[in-house]
Amino acid sequence: MHAFTHIRIHAARTAELAAEAAEWHLAHESAPTAPALRDRLGEVLVAAGIRLMQPAHVHARIHQRTT
């Protein structure tokens, strides 16, 4: 009797874990572009931060060369 109860508990827990794993996979497969978008946004923010840390005269020289 005890073994049967243990098997049922184990089967129920295994089913819960399988359902959680399936949900996780579906969530990550449905949004494959999210990491790429996050990476691109990070690159843009880093570039903006580097640009803001440069002295103003560097920006002026770059602007004069492009015009």
Coordinates of N, CA, C and O in Angstrom, one line a residue:
M1 N 0.8 -1.2 0.0 CA 0.0 0.0 0.0 C 0.9 1.3 0.0 O 0.6 2.2 -0.7
H2 N 1.9 1.3 0.8 CA 2.8 2.5 0.9 C 3.5 2.7 -0.4 O 3.6 3.8 -0.9
A3 N 3.9 1.6 -1.1 CA 4.6 1.8 -2.4 C 3.7 2.4 -3.4 O 4.1 3.2 -4.2
F4 N 2.4 2.0 -3.4 CA 1.5 2.5 -4.4 C 1.3 4.0 -4.2 O 1.3 4.8 -5.2
T5 N 1.2 4.5 -2.9 CA 1.0 5.9 -2.6 C 2.3 6.7 -3.1 O 2.2 7.7 -3.6
H6 N 3.4 6.1 -2.8 CA 4.7 6.7 -3.2 C 4.8 6.9 -4.7 O 5.2 7.9 -5.2
I7 N 4.4 5.9 -5.4 CA 4.4 5.9 -6.9 C 3.5 7.0 -7.4 O 3.8 7.7 -8.3
R8 N 2.3 7.1 -6.8 CA 1.3 8.1 -7.3 C 1.8 9.5 -7.0 O 1.7 10.4 -7.8
I9 N 2.5 9.7 -5.8 CA 3.0 11.0 -5.5 C 4.2 11.4 -6.5 O 4.2 12.5 -7.0
H10 N 5.0 10.4 -6.7 CA 6.1 10.6 -7.7 C 5.6 10.9 -9.1 O 6.1 11.8 -9.7
A11 N 4.6 10.2 -9.5 CA 4.1 10.4 -10.8 C 3.4 11.8 -10.9 O 3.6 12.5 -12.0
A12 N 2.8 12.2 -9.9 CA 2.1 13.5 -9.9 C 3.2 14.6 -10.0 O 3.1 15.6 -10.7
R13 N 4.2 14.5 -9.2 CA 5.3 15.5 -9.2 C 6.0 15.5 -10.5 O 6.4 16.5 -11.1
T14 N 6.3 14.3 -11.1 CA 6.9 14.2 -12.5 C 6.0 15.0 -13.5 O 6.5 15.7 -14.3
A15 N 4.7 14.8 -13.4 CA 3.8 15.5 -14.3 C 3.9 17.0 -14.2 O 3.9 17.7 -15.1
E16 N 4.0 17.4 -12.9 CA 4.1 18.9 -12.6 C 5.4 19.4 -13.2 O 5.4 20.5 -13.9
L17 N 6.5 18.7 -13.0 CA 7.7 19.2 -13.6 C 7.7 19.2 -15.1 O 8.3 20.1 -15.7
A18 N 7.1 18.2 -15.7 CA 7.0 18.2 -17.2 C 6.2 19.3 -17.7 O 6.5 19.9 -18.7
A19 N 5.1 19.6 -17.0 CA 4.3 20.8 -17.4 C 5.0 22.1 -17.3 O 4.9 22.9 -18.2
E20 N 5.8 22.3 -16.2 CA 6.6 23.5 -16.0 C 7.6 23.6 -17.1 O 7.9 24.7 -17.7
A21 N 8.3 22.5 -17.4 CA 9.3 22.5 -18.5 C 8.7 22.8 -19.8 O 9.3 23.6 -20.6
A22 N 7.6 22.3 -20.2 CA 6.9 22.6 -21.4 C 6.5 24.0 -21.5 O 6.7 24.7 -22.5
E23 N 6.0 24.6 -20.4 CA 5.6 26.0 -20.3 C 6.8 26.9 -20.6 O 6.8 27.9 -21.3
W24 N 8.0 26.5 -19.9 CA 9.2 27.3 -20.1 C 9.7 27.3 -21.5 O 10.0 28.3 -22.1
H25 N 9.7 26.1 -22.2 CA 10.1 26.0 -23.5 C 9.2 26.8 -24.5 O 9.7 27.5 -25.4
L26 N 7.9 26.7 -24.3 CA 7.0 27.5 -25.1 C 7.2 29.0 -25.0 O 7.2 29.8 -25.9
A27 N 7.4 29.5 -23.8 CA 7.7 30.9 -23.5 C 8.9 31.4 -24.2 O 9.0 32.4 -24.7
H28 N 10.0 30.5 -24.2 CA 11.2 31.0 -24.8 C 11.3 30.8 -26.3 O 12.0 31.5 -27.0
E29 N 10.5 29.9 -26.8 CA 10.4 29.7 -28.3 C 9.6 30.7 -28.9 O 9.8 31.1 -30.1
S30 N 8.6 31.3 -28.2 CA 7.7 32.2 -28.8 C 8.3 33.6 -28.9 O 7.8 34.4 -29.7
A31 N 9.4 33.9 -28.2 CA 10.0 35.2 -28.3 C 11.5 35.1 -28.5 O 12.3 35.5 -27.7
P32 N 11.9 34.5 -29.7 CA 13.4 34.4 -29.9 C 14.1 35.7 -30.2 O 15.3 35.7 -30.0
T33 N 13.4 36.7 -30.5 CA 14.1 38.0 -30.8 C 14.3 38.8 -29.6 O 15.1 39.8 -29.6
A34 N 13.7 38.5 -28.5 CA 13.9 39.3 -27.3 C 15.4 39.4 -26.8 O 15.8 40.5 -26.5
P35 N 16.2 38.4 -26.8 CA 17.6 38.5 -26.4 C 18.3 39.4 -27.4 O 19.2 40.2 -27.0
A36 N 18.0 39.3 -28.7 CA 18.7 40.1 -29.7 C 18.4 41.6 -29.5 O 19.2 42.4 -29.6
L37 N 17.1 41.8 -29.3 CA 16.7 43.2 -29.0 C 17.3 43.8 -27.8 O 17.8 44.9 -27.8
R38 N 17.4 43.0 -26.7 CA 18.0 43.4 -25.5 C 19.5 43.7 -25.7 O 20.0 44.7 -25.2
D39 N 20.2 42.8 -26.5 CA 21.6 43.0 -26.8 C 21.8 44.3 -27.6 O 22.7 45.1 -27.3
R40 N 21.0 44.6 -28.6 CA 21.1 45.8 -29.4 C 20.9 47.0 -28.5 O 21.6 48.0 -28.7
L41 N 19.9 47.0 -27.7 CA 19.6 48.1 -26.8 C 20.8 48.4 -25.9 O 21.2 49.5 -25.7
G42 N 21.4 47.3 -25.4 CA 22.6 47.5 -24.6 C 23.7 48.1 -25.3 O 24.4 49.0 -24.8
E43 N 23.9 47.7 -26.6 CA 25.0 48.3 -27.4 C 24.7 49.8 -27.6 O 25.7 50.6 -27.5
V44 N 23.5 50.1 -27.9 CA 23.2 51.5 -28.1 C 23.4 52.4 -26.8 O 24.0 53.5 -26.9
L45 N 23.0 51.8 -25.7 CA 23.2 52.5 -24.4 C 24.7 52.7 -24.1 O 25.1 53.8 -23.6
V46 N 25.5 51.7 -24.3 CA 26.9 51.8 -24.1 C 27.6 52.8 -25.0 O 28.4 53.6 -24.6
A47 N 27.2 52.8 -26.3 CA 27.7 53.8 -27.2 C 27.4 55.2 -26.8 O 28.2 56.1 -26.9
A48 N 26.1 55.4 -26.4 CA 25.7 56.7 -25.9 C 26.5 57.2 -24.7 O 26.9 58.3 -24.6
G49 N 26.7 56.2 -23.8 CA 27.5 56.6 -22.6 C 28.9 56.9 -22.9 O 29.5 57.9 -22.4
I50 N 29.5 56.2 -23.8 CA 30.9 56.5 -24.2 C 30.9 57.9 -24.9 O 31.8 58.7 -24.6
R51 N 30.0 58.2 -25.8 CA 29.9 59.5 -26.4 C 29.7 60.6 -25.4 O 30.4 61.6 -25.6
L52 N 28.9 60.4 -24.4 CA 28.7 61.5 -23.4 C 30.0 61.7 -22.6 O 30.2 62.8 -22.0
M53 N 30.8 60.7 -22.4 CA 32.0 60.8 -21.6 C 33.1 61.5 -22.3 O 34.1 62.0 -21.7
Q54 N 33.1 61.6 -23.7 CA 34.1 62.2 -24.4 C 34.1 63.7 -24.2 O 33.0 64.3 -24.1
P55 N 35.2 64.4 -24.3 CA 35.2 65.8 -24.2 C 34.5 66.5 -25.4 O 34.4 66.0 -26.5
A56 N 34.0 67.7 -25.1 CA 33.2 68.4 -26.1 C 34.0 68.7 -27.4 O 33.5 68.7 -28.5
H57 N 35.3 69.0 -27.3 CA 36.1 69.4 -28.4 C 36.2 68.2 -29.4 O 36.4 68.4 -30.6
V58 N 36.1 67.0 -28.9 CA 36.2 65.8 -29.8 C 34.9 65.7 -30.6 O 35.0 65.5 -31.8
H59 N 33.8 66.1 -30.0 CA 32.5 66.1 -30.8 C 32.6 67.2 -31.9 O 32.1 67.0 -33.0
A60 N 33.1 68.3 -31.5 CA 33.2 69.4 -32.5 C 34.1 69.0 -33.7 O 33.7 69.3 -34.8
R61 N 35.2 68.4 -33.4 CA 36.1 68.0 -34.5 C 35.4 66.9 -35.4 O 35.5 67.0 -36.6
I62 N 34.7 66.0 -34.8 CA 34.0 65.0 -35.6 C 32.9 65.7 -36.4 O 32.7 65.4 -37.6
H63 N 32.2 66.6 -35.8 CA 31.1 67.3 -36.6 C 31.7 68.1 -37.7 O 31.1 68.2 -38.8
Q64 N 32.8 68.8 -37.5 CA 33.5 69.6 -38.6 C 33.9 68.7 -39.8 O 33.8 69.1 -40.9
R65 N 34.4 67.5 -39.5 CA 34.8 66.6 -40.6 C 33.7 66.0 -41.4 O 33.8 65.7 -42.5
T66 N 32.5 65.9 -40.7 CA 31.4 65.3 -41.4 C 30.6 66.3 -42.3 O 29.8 65.9 -43.1
T67 N 30.8 67.6 -42.0 CA 30.1 68.6 -42.8 C 30.9 69.2 -43.9 O 32.0 69.0 -44.1

